[in-house]
Tab-separated table of C-alpha atoms and ligand atoms in Angstrom:
chain	number	residue	atom	x	y	z
A	5	MET	CA	123.925	52.093	42.820
A	6	GLU	CA	121.078	50.253	44.413
A	7	PRO	CA	118.091	52.583	46.361
A	8	ARG	CA	117.468	50.390	49.207
A	9	THR	CA	113.756	49.726	49.915
A	10	PRO	CA	111.787	51.564	52.743
A	11	THR	CA	111.596	47.929	54.836
A	12	GLU	CA	115.286	47.908	54.357
A	13	ALA	CA	116.095	51.449	55.631
A	14	SER	CA	113.538	51.211	58.453
A	15	ASP	CA	115.275	47.860	60.202
A	16	THR	CA	117.904	49.971	61.034
A	17	LEU	CA	115.758	53.181	62.611
A	18	PRO	CA	116.296	51.705	66.288
A	19	GLU	CA	120.342	52.314	65.979
A	20	ILE	CA	119.603	55.648	65.848
A	21	LYS	CA	117.968	55.448	69.060
A	22	GLN	CA	121.266	54.768	70.758
A	23	ASN	CA	123.213	57.587	69.726
A	24	SER	CA	123.379	60.049	72.902
A	25	TYR	CA	124.757	62.719	70.934
A	26	PHE	CA	121.717	64.917	70.885
A	27	ASP	CA	120.491	63.842	74.344
A	28	ASP	CA	123.735	65.563	75.554
A	29	ASN	CA	124.051	68.543	73.279
A	30	ALA	CA	120.982	71.012	73.479
A	31	PRO	CA	119.402	71.918	70.072
A	32	PRO	CA	120.567	75.527	68.747
A	33	LYS	CA	117.640	78.409	69.276
A	34	VAL	CA	116.555	78.783	65.856
A	35	LEU	CA	115.525	75.016	65.185
A	36	ASP	CA	111.903	75.423	65.519
A	37	SER	CA	112.023	78.388	63.143
A	38	TYR	CA	114.228	76.380	60.746
A	39	ARG	CA	111.438	73.526	60.963
A	40	LYS	CA	108.639	75.847	60.318
A	41	LEU	CA	110.568	77.374	57.225
A	42	GLY	CA	111.788	73.950	55.846
A	43	LYS	CA	108.419	72.251	55.968
A	44	ALA	CA	106.642	74.529	54.529
A	45	PHE	CA	110.058	74.417	51.688
A	46	VAL	CA	109.633	71.083	51.416
A	47	SER	CA	105.717	70.766	51.155
A	48	ASP	CA	105.192	73.319	48.675
A	49	HIS	CA	108.134	70.962	46.163
A	50	LEU	CA	106.602	67.893	47.133
A	51	GLN	CA	103.452	69.080	45.659
A	52	SER	CA	104.753	70.041	42.748
A	53	GLY	CA	106.688	66.621	42.239
A	54	ARG	CA	110.277	68.844	42.309
A	55	ARG	CA	113.049	67.020	42.737
A	56	VAL	CA	114.802	69.425	46.421
A	57	VAL	CA	118.580	68.888	46.943
A	58	LEU	CA	120.413	69.586	50.514
A	59	VAL	CA	123.567	71.490	49.923
A	60	THR	CA	125.563	71.561	52.954
A	61	SER	CA	128.294	74.522	52.563
A	62	GLY	CA	131.378	75.804	54.231
A	63	GLY	CA	133.235	75.015	57.456
A	64	THR	CA	131.513	74.680	61.264
A	65	THR	CA	133.425	75.864	64.194
A	66	VAL	CA	134.350	74.220	67.771
A	67	PRO	CA	133.547	77.106	70.430
A	68	LEU	CA	136.349	76.860	73.657
A	69	GLU	CA	133.525	79.495	75.461
A	70	ASN	CA	130.164	79.275	76.075
A	71	GLN	CA	130.123	82.901	75.589
A	72	THR	CA	132.634	82.552	72.206
A	73	VAL	CA	135.913	84.382	72.228
A	74	ARG	CA	137.770	82.214	70.944
A	75	PHE	CA	136.894	78.600	68.595
A	76	ILE	CA	138.446	76.394	66.147
A	77	ASP	CA	137.597	76.845	62.578
A	78	ASN	CA	139.084	75.148	59.293
A	79	PHE	CA	139.664	76.870	55.943
A	80	SER	CA	136.324	76.373	53.346
A	81	ALA	CA	134.771	79.557	52.140
A	82	GLY	CA	132.056	77.744	51.011
A	83	THR	CA	132.634	78.338	47.184
A	84	ARG	CA	132.043	74.329	46.064
A	85	GLY	CA	128.517	74.585	48.148
A	86	ALA	CA	127.836	78.025	46.726
A	87	THR	CA	128.570	77.313	43.123
A	88	SER	CA	126.614	73.728	43.493
A	89	ALA	CA	123.830	75.347	44.244
A	90	GLU	CA	123.409	77.657	41.254
A	91	TYR	CA	123.878	74.749	38.747
A	92	PHE	CA	121.093	72.630	40.723
A	93	LEU	CA	118.844	75.679	40.478
A	94	GLU	CA	119.751	75.741	36.459
A	95	ASN	CA	118.611	71.830	36.442
A	96	GLY	CA	115.571	72.523	37.889
A	97	TYR	CA	116.172	71.267	41.713
A	98	ALA	CA	114.552	73.326	44.807
A	99	VAL	CA	117.488	74.140	47.006
A	100	ILE	CA	117.907	74.182	50.439
A	101	PHE	CA	121.137	75.793	51.444
A	102	LEU	CA	122.875	75.067	54.795
A	103	HIS	CA	125.522	76.994	55.137
A	104	ARG	CA	127.887	78.429	57.474
A	105	GLN	CA	127.043	82.047	58.463
A	106	TYR	CA	128.797	84.637	56.363
A	107	SER	CA	130.356	81.919	54.108
A	108	LEU	CA	130.210	82.111	50.282
A	109	LEU	CA	126.252	82.659	49.059
A	110	PRO	CA	124.627	81.370	45.541
A	111	TYR	CA	124.828	84.393	43.127
A	112	SER	CA	125.877	87.170	45.332
A	113	ARG	CA	129.003	84.956	45.688
A	114	HIS	CA	129.973	86.672	42.439
A	115	TYR	CA	130.320	90.153	43.717
A	116	SER	CA	131.455	89.007	47.700
A	117	HIS	CA	134.438	87.204	47.750
A	118	SER	CA	137.085	88.833	49.634
A	119	THR	CA	139.483	89.734	46.937
A	120	ASN	CA	137.259	92.093	45.385
A	121	CYS	CA	135.140	94.857	46.806
A	122	PHE	CA	131.549	95.296	45.902
A	123	LEU	CA	132.450	98.902	45.346
A	124	ASP	CA	134.499	98.311	42.576
A	125	TYR	CA	131.440	97.229	40.775
A	126	MET	CA	129.742	100.329	41.439
A	127	ALA	CA	130.282	103.712	39.430
A	128	GLU	CA	129.084	107.526	40.160
A	129	ALA	CA	126.974	108.424	37.395
A	130	LEU	CA	127.088	112.468	35.764
A	131	ASN	CA	123.567	113.326	37.755
A	132	GLY	CA	125.219	112.055	40.771
A	133	GLU	CA	123.235	108.765	41.324
A	134	VAL	CA	124.861	105.299	41.721
A	135	MET	CA	124.998	102.983	39.021
A	136	VAL	CA	126.672	99.703	38.209
A	137	ASN	CA	129.744	100.224	36.574
A	138	PRO	CA	129.525	99.787	32.394
A	139	GLU	CA	131.895	97.330	32.673
A	140	TYR	CA	129.989	94.704	34.435
A	141	GLN	CA	126.461	95.493	33.805
A	142	GLN	CA	126.020	92.373	31.458
A	143	LYS	CA	126.965	90.116	33.777
A	144	MET	CA	125.591	91.554	36.591
A	145	LEU	CA	122.266	91.360	34.574
A	146	GLY	CA	122.667	87.884	34.157
A	147	VAL	CA	123.255	86.997	37.417
A	148	LEU	CA	120.431	89.093	39.031
A	149	ARG	CA	117.819	87.584	36.639
A	150	LYS	CA	118.894	84.056	38.158
A	151	TYR	CA	118.492	85.356	41.860
A	152	ASN	CA	115.482	87.135	41.142
A	153	ALA	CA	113.797	83.910	39.498
A	154	ALA	CA	115.038	81.583	42.260
A	155	LYS	CA	113.439	83.384	44.825
A	156	ASN	CA	110.599	84.584	43.178
A	157	GLU	CA	109.948	81.067	42.502
A	158	ASN	CA	110.266	79.801	46.308
A	159	LYS	CA	113.579	77.402	44.802
A	160	LEU	CA	116.302	78.939	46.886
A	161	LEU	CA	116.149	78.737	50.935
A	162	LEU	CA	119.199	79.891	52.729
A	163	LEU	CA	119.992	78.260	56.473
A	164	SER	CA	122.743	79.380	58.316
A	165	TYR	CA	124.610	77.513	61.474
A	166	THR	CA	127.979	78.264	62.826
A	167	THR	CA	129.209	75.645	65.072
A	168	ILE	CA	129.433	71.953	64.618
A	169	ASN	CA	126.178	71.543	66.933
A	170	GLU	CA	124.314	73.959	65.109
A	171	TYR	CA	125.326	71.973	61.700
A	172	LEU	CA	124.128	68.236	63.276
A	173	TRP	CA	121.194	69.713	64.767
A	174	GLU	CA	119.889	71.184	61.594
A	175	LEU	CA	121.023	68.461	59.370
A	176	LYS	CA	119.510	66.511	61.026
A	177	GLU	CA	116.026	68.369	61.474
A	178	LEU	CA	115.944	69.058	57.531
A	179	ALA	CA	117.282	65.498	56.354
A	180	MET	CA	113.813	64.329	58.975
A	181	LEU	CA	111.548	66.861	57.082
A	182	MET	CA	113.325	65.538	53.395
A	183	ARG	CA	111.762	61.727	54.063
A	184	PRO	CA	108.501	62.330	52.565
A	185	LEU	CA	110.304	63.470	49.036
A	186	GLY	CA	111.711	59.736	49.040
A	187	PRO	CA	113.972	59.143	46.476
A	188	LYS	CA	113.426	62.677	45.162
A	189	ALA	CA	115.606	64.230	47.743
A	190	LEU	CA	119.277	64.516	47.271
A	191	PHE	CA	122.135	65.132	49.848
A	192	TYR	CA	124.968	67.022	48.600
A	193	LEU	CA	127.492	67.531	51.662
A	194	ALA	CA	130.011	69.603	50.804
A	195	ALA	CA	130.803	71.210	54.417
A	196	ALA	CA	133.883	70.860	55.586
A	197	VAL	CA	132.902	69.252	59.014
A	198	SER	CA	134.646	69.473	62.065
A	199	ASP	CA	135.656	65.923	63.383
A	200	PHE	CA	136.490	66.989	66.640
A	201	PHE	CA	134.525	68.816	69.445
A	202	LEU	CA	134.409	70.060	72.831
A	203	PRO	CA	131.340	68.479	74.400
A	204	LYS	CA	129.073	70.826	76.387
A	205	ASP	CA	129.742	69.685	79.869
A	206	ARG	CA	133.389	70.967	79.505
A	207	VAL	CA	133.293	74.189	77.466
A	208	SER	CA	134.071	76.746	79.770
A	209	GLU	CA	131.115	79.851	80.028
A	210	HIS	CA	133.290	82.272	80.125
A	211	LYS	CA	136.150	83.447	77.767
A	212	ILE	CA	139.409	81.363	79.188
A	213	GLN	CA	141.515	83.496	80.792
A	214	SER	CA	145.248	82.879	80.155
A	215	SER	CA	146.054	83.901	84.174
A	216	ASP	CA	144.005	80.773	85.201
A	217	ILE	CA	146.402	78.686	83.342
A	218	LYS	CA	148.602	77.382	86.131
A	219	GLN	CA	152.249	76.467	86.137
A	220	PRO	CA	152.413	72.768	85.937
A	221	VAL	CA	151.884	70.583	89.237
A	222	THR	CA	154.943	68.443	89.727
A	223	ASN	CA	152.835	65.194	90.447
A	224	GLY	CA	148.968	64.611	88.974
A	225	ALA	CA	146.586	66.520	86.837
A	226	PRO	CA	146.454	70.383	87.806
A	227	THR	CA	143.113	70.903	89.279
A	228	SER	CA	142.242	74.506	89.477
A	229	GLU	CA	141.871	75.141	85.443
A	230	PRO	CA	138.946	75.831	83.254
A	231	LYS	CA	137.112	72.988	82.369
A	232	GLY	CA	138.288	71.180	79.104
A	233	ILE	CA	141.681	72.679	79.543
A	234	ALA	CA	144.849	72.008	80.966
A	235	SER	CA	148.442	72.807	81.607
A	236	THR	CA	151.153	70.688	80.634
A	237	ALA	CA	154.146	69.706	82.989
A	238	SER	CA	156.415	71.760	80.192
A	239	GLY	CA	155.266	74.592	80.676
A	240	LYS	CA	152.054	77.184	80.882
A	241	LYS	CA	150.506	75.791	78.003
A	242	LEU	CA	146.608	75.980	76.679
A	243	MET	CA	145.902	71.944	76.096
A	244	ILE	CA	142.000	71.627	74.458
A	245	ASP	CA	141.099	67.524	75.168
A	246	LEU	CA	138.855	67.278	72.211
A	247	ASP	CA	136.447	64.421	71.646
A	248	PRO	CA	135.356	63.149	68.382
A	249	VAL	CA	132.435	64.204	66.349
A	250	PRO	CA	130.081	60.548	65.809
A	251	LYS	CA	130.427	60.082	62.173
A	252	PHE	CA	126.595	61.748	61.548
A	253	LEU	CA	126.578	60.039	57.900
A	254	LYS	CA	126.270	56.795	58.626
A	255	THR	CA	122.906	58.090	60.688
A	256	LEU	CA	121.864	59.714	58.010
A	257	VAL	CA	122.261	57.033	55.671
A	258	ASP	CA	120.572	54.331	57.536
A	259	GLY	CA	117.894	56.802	59.190
A	260	TRP	CA	117.509	60.285	59.104
A	261	ALA	CA	117.498	59.892	55.020
A	262	PRO	CA	116.931	56.300	54.065
A	263	GLU	CA	115.260	56.519	50.644
A	264	GLY	CA	117.171	59.589	49.550
A	265	MET	CA	120.525	59.528	47.472
A	266	ILE	CA	123.331	60.646	49.525
A	267	VAL	CA	126.457	62.128	47.978
A	268	SER	CA	129.757	62.937	50.470
A	269	PHE	CA	132.614	64.926	49.726
A	270	LYS	CA	136.477	63.501	50.579
A	271	LEU	CA	138.879	66.109	51.234
A	272	GLU	CA	142.609	64.681	51.130
A	273	THR	CA	146.009	66.587	51.257
A	274	ASP	CA	147.942	63.672	49.729
A	275	PRO	CA	147.289	62.528	46.175
A	276	SER	CA	147.934	58.837	46.972
A	277	LEU	CA	145.564	58.343	49.478
A	278	LEU	CA	142.353	60.312	47.772
A	279	VAL	CA	140.829	57.104	45.644
A	280	SER	CA	141.411	54.722	48.261
A	281	LYS	CA	140.107	57.266	51.170
A	282	ALA	CA	136.877	57.852	48.737
A	283	HIS	CA	136.393	54.101	48.146
A	284	GLN	CA	136.615	53.246	52.064
A	285	ALA	CA	134.377	56.082	53.090
A	286	LEU	CA	131.737	53.959	50.469
A	287	ASP	CA	132.634	51.130	52.089
A	288	LYS	CA	132.134	52.746	55.497
A	289	TYR	CA	128.853	54.165	54.940
A	290	SER	CA	127.100	52.491	52.013
A	291	HIS	CA	125.883	55.591	50.602
A	292	HIS	CA	125.694	56.273	46.818
A	293	LEU	CA	128.555	58.870	45.795
A	294	VAL	CA	131.707	59.765	47.329
A	295	ILE	CA	133.387	62.974	45.436
A	296	GLY	CA	137.059	63.025	46.159
A	297	ASN	CA	138.774	66.078	45.783
A	298	LEU	CA	142.364	67.640	47.275
A	299	LEU	CA	142.912	70.619	48.881
A	300	SER	CA	145.455	71.940	45.735
A	301	THR	CA	143.587	71.417	43.007
A	302	ARG	CA	139.843	70.990	44.158
A	303	LYS	CA	138.927	73.991	42.228
A	304	PHE	CA	140.073	72.063	39.097
A	305	GLU	CA	139.810	68.562	39.526
A	306	VAL	CA	137.647	65.895	41.369
A	307	VAL	CA	137.018	62.218	41.595
A	308	PHE	CA	133.730	60.389	41.665
A	309	ALA	CA	133.680	56.960	43.262
A	310	ALA	CA	130.760	55.103	43.275
A	311	PRO	CA	129.280	51.269	43.731
A	312	GLU	CA	130.181	49.118	40.960
A	313	ARG	CA	131.358	52.041	38.720
A	314	GLU	CA	134.989	52.679	37.230
A	315	GLU	CA	136.300	56.186	39.190
A	316	GLN	CA	135.586	58.438	36.914
A	317	TRP	CA	138.035	61.934	36.834
A	318	ILE	CA	136.670	65.080	35.822
A	319	THR	CA	139.083	67.832	34.945
A	320	VAL	CA	138.952	71.068	33.907
A	321	PRO	CA	141.359	71.917	31.095
A	322	VAL	CA	144.352	74.383	31.775
A	323	HIS	CA	143.163	76.797	29.460
A	324	ARG	CA	139.505	77.293	30.863
A	325	ARG	CA	140.385	77.438	34.488
A	326	VAL	CA	139.504	80.194	36.610
A	327	LYS	CA	141.839	82.540	36.788
A	328	SER	CA	143.489	83.247	40.330
A	329	VAL	CA	142.168	86.875	41.758
A	330	THR	CA	145.697	87.497	42.702
A	331	GLY	CA	147.045	86.731	38.983
A	332	ALA	CA	148.989	83.947	39.946
A	333	ARG	CA	149.452	81.551	36.970
A	334	PRO	CA	149.355	78.068	36.942
A	335	ASN	CA	151.952	76.027	37.656
A	336	LEU	CA	152.918	74.994	33.783
A	337	SER	CA	156.167	74.710	31.781
A	338	ALA	CA	157.034	77.279	29.372
A	339	LYS	CA	155.481	75.706	26.586
A	340	ASP	CA	152.477	74.867	27.848
A	341	TRP	CA	151.590	77.978	29.366
A	342	GLN	CA	152.455	79.817	26.232
A	343	THR	CA	149.822	77.562	24.706
A	344	THR	CA	147.446	78.303	27.646
A	345	GLU	CA	148.066	82.118	26.936
A	346	GLN	CA	146.902	81.480	23.301
A	347	GLU	CA	143.647	80.131	24.343
A	348	TRP	CA	142.831	82.330	26.675
A	349	LEU	CA	143.588	85.155	23.970
A	350	ARG	CA	141.062	83.321	21.993
A	351	GLY	CA	138.612	84.307	24.672
A	352	GLU	CA	137.434	80.834	25.899
A	353	GLN	CA	135.158	81.286	28.738
A	354	GLU	CA	136.458	80.591	32.036
A	355	LEU	CA	134.694	76.930	33.157
A	356	GLU	CA	133.789	76.690	37.189
A	357	ILE	CA	134.369	72.570	37.722
A	358	GLU	CA	130.622	72.634	39.493
A	359	SER	CA	129.075	73.322	36.225
A	360	LEU	CA	130.877	69.528	35.261
A	361	ILE	CA	129.977	68.022	38.617
A	362	VAL	CA	126.372	69.052	38.929
A	363	PRO	CA	124.954	67.576	35.857
A	364	GLU	CA	126.554	64.115	36.040
A	365	VAL	CA	125.081	64.342	39.932
A	366	VAL	CA	121.872	65.289	38.233
A	367	LYS	CA	122.315	62.248	35.824
A	368	MET	CA	123.399	59.807	38.679
A	369	HIS	CA	120.069	60.833	40.804
A	370	LYS	CA	118.037	60.855	37.794
A	371	GLU	CA	118.928	56.665	37.015
A	372	PHE	CA	118.676	56.424	41.108
A	373	ILE	CA	114.948	57.935	41.234
A	374	GLU	CA	114.094	55.419	38.070
A	375	LYS	CA	115.566	52.595	39.981
A	376	SER	CA	113.519	53.051	42.958
A	377	GLN	CA	110.057	52.966	41.249
A	378	GLU	CA	111.198	50.311	39.104
A	379	ILE	CA	111.588	48.212	42.957
A	380	LYS	CA	108.996	49.940	43.912
A	381	ALA	CA	106.511	48.968	41.139
A	382	GLU	CA	107.750	45.414	42.062
A	383	ASP	CA	107.248	45.478	45.620
A	384	ASP	CA	103.324	46.651	44.835
A	385	GLU	CA	103.112	43.947	42.454
A	386	ASP	CA	104.304	41.295	44.808
A	387	LEU	CA	102.659	42.672	47.715
A	388	LEU	CA	99.137	42.654	45.316
A	389	ALA	CA	100.018	38.808	44.078
A	390	LYS	CA	100.122	38.084	47.892
A	391	ALA	CA	97.055	39.607	48.753
A	392	LEU	CA	95.494	37.833	45.915
A	393	ALA	CA	96.653	34.631	46.854
A	394	TRP	CA	95.676	35.286	50.269
A	395	ALA	CA	92.062	36.489	49.632
A	396	ASP	CA	91.568	33.202	47.297
A	397	SER	CA	93.031	30.732	50.073
A	398	GLY	CA	90.509	32.390	52.216
A	399	ALA	CA	87.629	31.520	49.646
A	400	THR	CA	88.577	28.239	49.184
A	401	GLU	CA	88.719	27.173	52.783
B	24	PMT	O1	134.352	75.406	50.621
B	24	PMT	P1	135.613	75.050	49.527
B	24	PMT	O2	136.769	76.036	50.002
B	24	PMT	O3	135.017	75.550	47.856
B	24	PMT	O4	135.974	73.927	49.709
B	24	PMT	C1	134.929	72.552	49.083
B	24	PMT	C2	135.650	71.348	50.445
B	24	PMT	C3	137.104	71.118	50.241
B	24	PMT	C4	135.408	71.953	51.501
B	24	PMT	C5	134.804	70.393	49.917
B	24	PMT	O5	135.073	69.929	48.327
B	24	PMT	C6	134.767	68.934	50.552
B	24	PMT	O6	135.603	68.708	49.865
B	24	PMT	N1	134.094	69.028	51.710
B	24	PMT	C7	134.171	67.819	52.399
B	24	PMT	C8	135.083	68.232	53.647
B	24	PMT	C9	135.344	66.840	54.639
B	24	PMT	O7	135.026	67.438	55.576
B	24	PMT	O8	135.729	65.934	54.676
B	24	PMT	P2	136.183	64.676	55.524
B	24	PMT	O9	136.541	63.560	55.414
B	24	PMT	O10	136.128	65.266	56.989
B	24	PMT	O11	134.359	64.179	55.756
B	24	PMT	C10	133.809	63.328	54.498
B	24	PMT	C11	132.356	63.100	54.739
B	24	PMT	O12	131.962	63.014	55.956
B	24	PMT	C12	131.861	64.310	54.678
B	24	PMT	O13	130.938	64.493	53.339
B	24	PMT	C13	130.832	64.733	55.948
B	24	PMT	O14	129.598	65.506	55.772
B	24	PMT	C14	130.929	63.726	56.508
B	24	PMT	N2	131.299	63.955	57.897
B	24	PMT	C15	132.340	64.660	58.502
B	24	PMT	C16	132.446	64.531	59.771
B	24	PMT	C17	131.496	64.056	60.769
B	24	PMT	N3	131.350	63.822	62.020
B	24	PMT	N4	130.215	63.580	59.880
B	24	PMT	C18	130.238	63.133	59.058
B	24	PMT	O15	129.197	62.516	58.177
């Protein structure tokens, strides 16, 4: 995993200028205030020499209307991002948590999952006051202390997005703000980003009316429909014509964050494709690590793919997997199930896979920083040697 030198990175900057996405799609209104918040946060941690990670988390939406009633969304709840953010904080990082609005947040995620009503954590005391249910006191105290520490030490910045456009603008802005951190910047891109979107000029201003979708015309495209939608010759259907979202990972690697370490995630549903797709992403974007995961097993198994390294699988042992809140049992044989149940009864604690992923990433990031510093020291020596040689030649002329 070789860091790139600033000279190599800046050579590719003109490519970014050619990218017209940001000319065609307006920035979100919050961008200025996020810029101020991000700048203050980065400056603070730059001064203290702390490593800073940008964690992206949750799905992005694709609005079908400007005054949005309908939108396309995806499954991501933000568990991976919110959980990882906590482990990065435990590992000494300052965390910018760029998340889908209303998805899970670090610390509060323990109490805000949709299947666990937060009121269940409360109880009524004899004097009529509301208190924390004694059953949850101990764990809640631990979570509360960590949350307060992160807040009081200004180590956690929460910024949100909803649409794909907001996500892209904010990612770009934050990546640029993080450039002064050099190799101490880490990008951990766990958000599930939409691959297709409706460009601004094809989004209808108002709610698409089903009555606007005309019966098919016999030849040629129908003319009187809202922008970006069309009926078909086979009946009254809403057809949405989406464009591919430009792959911003390339731009991030080449221009926005040339010196930082970049970790992307690869989500697949077909196990036979996962490893090859992770390597393909690595080859295509030339970044530092792809973490592959399958939709069905993502909570207990991932695979690391990095340049010049063997694949590395990280798996949570069966008996330590987080039990489903619905009570659903893992898919095991009767014998394995018996062993697992016995181990659960022995009280070994549940293990979140992010508690295994994050320390591995942190280890790789430390190596990355060391390597960058070595390269910089060599470059400085070269520069000094050249300057001395030049001065010498001047003196002898
Ligand atoms: O939130 P959870 O429910 O816990 O689920 C976590 C997760 C499964 C969403 C997460 O672990 C994960 O896999 N996230 C990445 C999913 C994804 O978007 O994969 P992808 O193959 O579409 O994209 C691969 C990478 O390319 C991503 O890191 C993304 O940042 C990047 N990308 C994607 C689209 C795009 N237009 N530009 C990009 O740069």
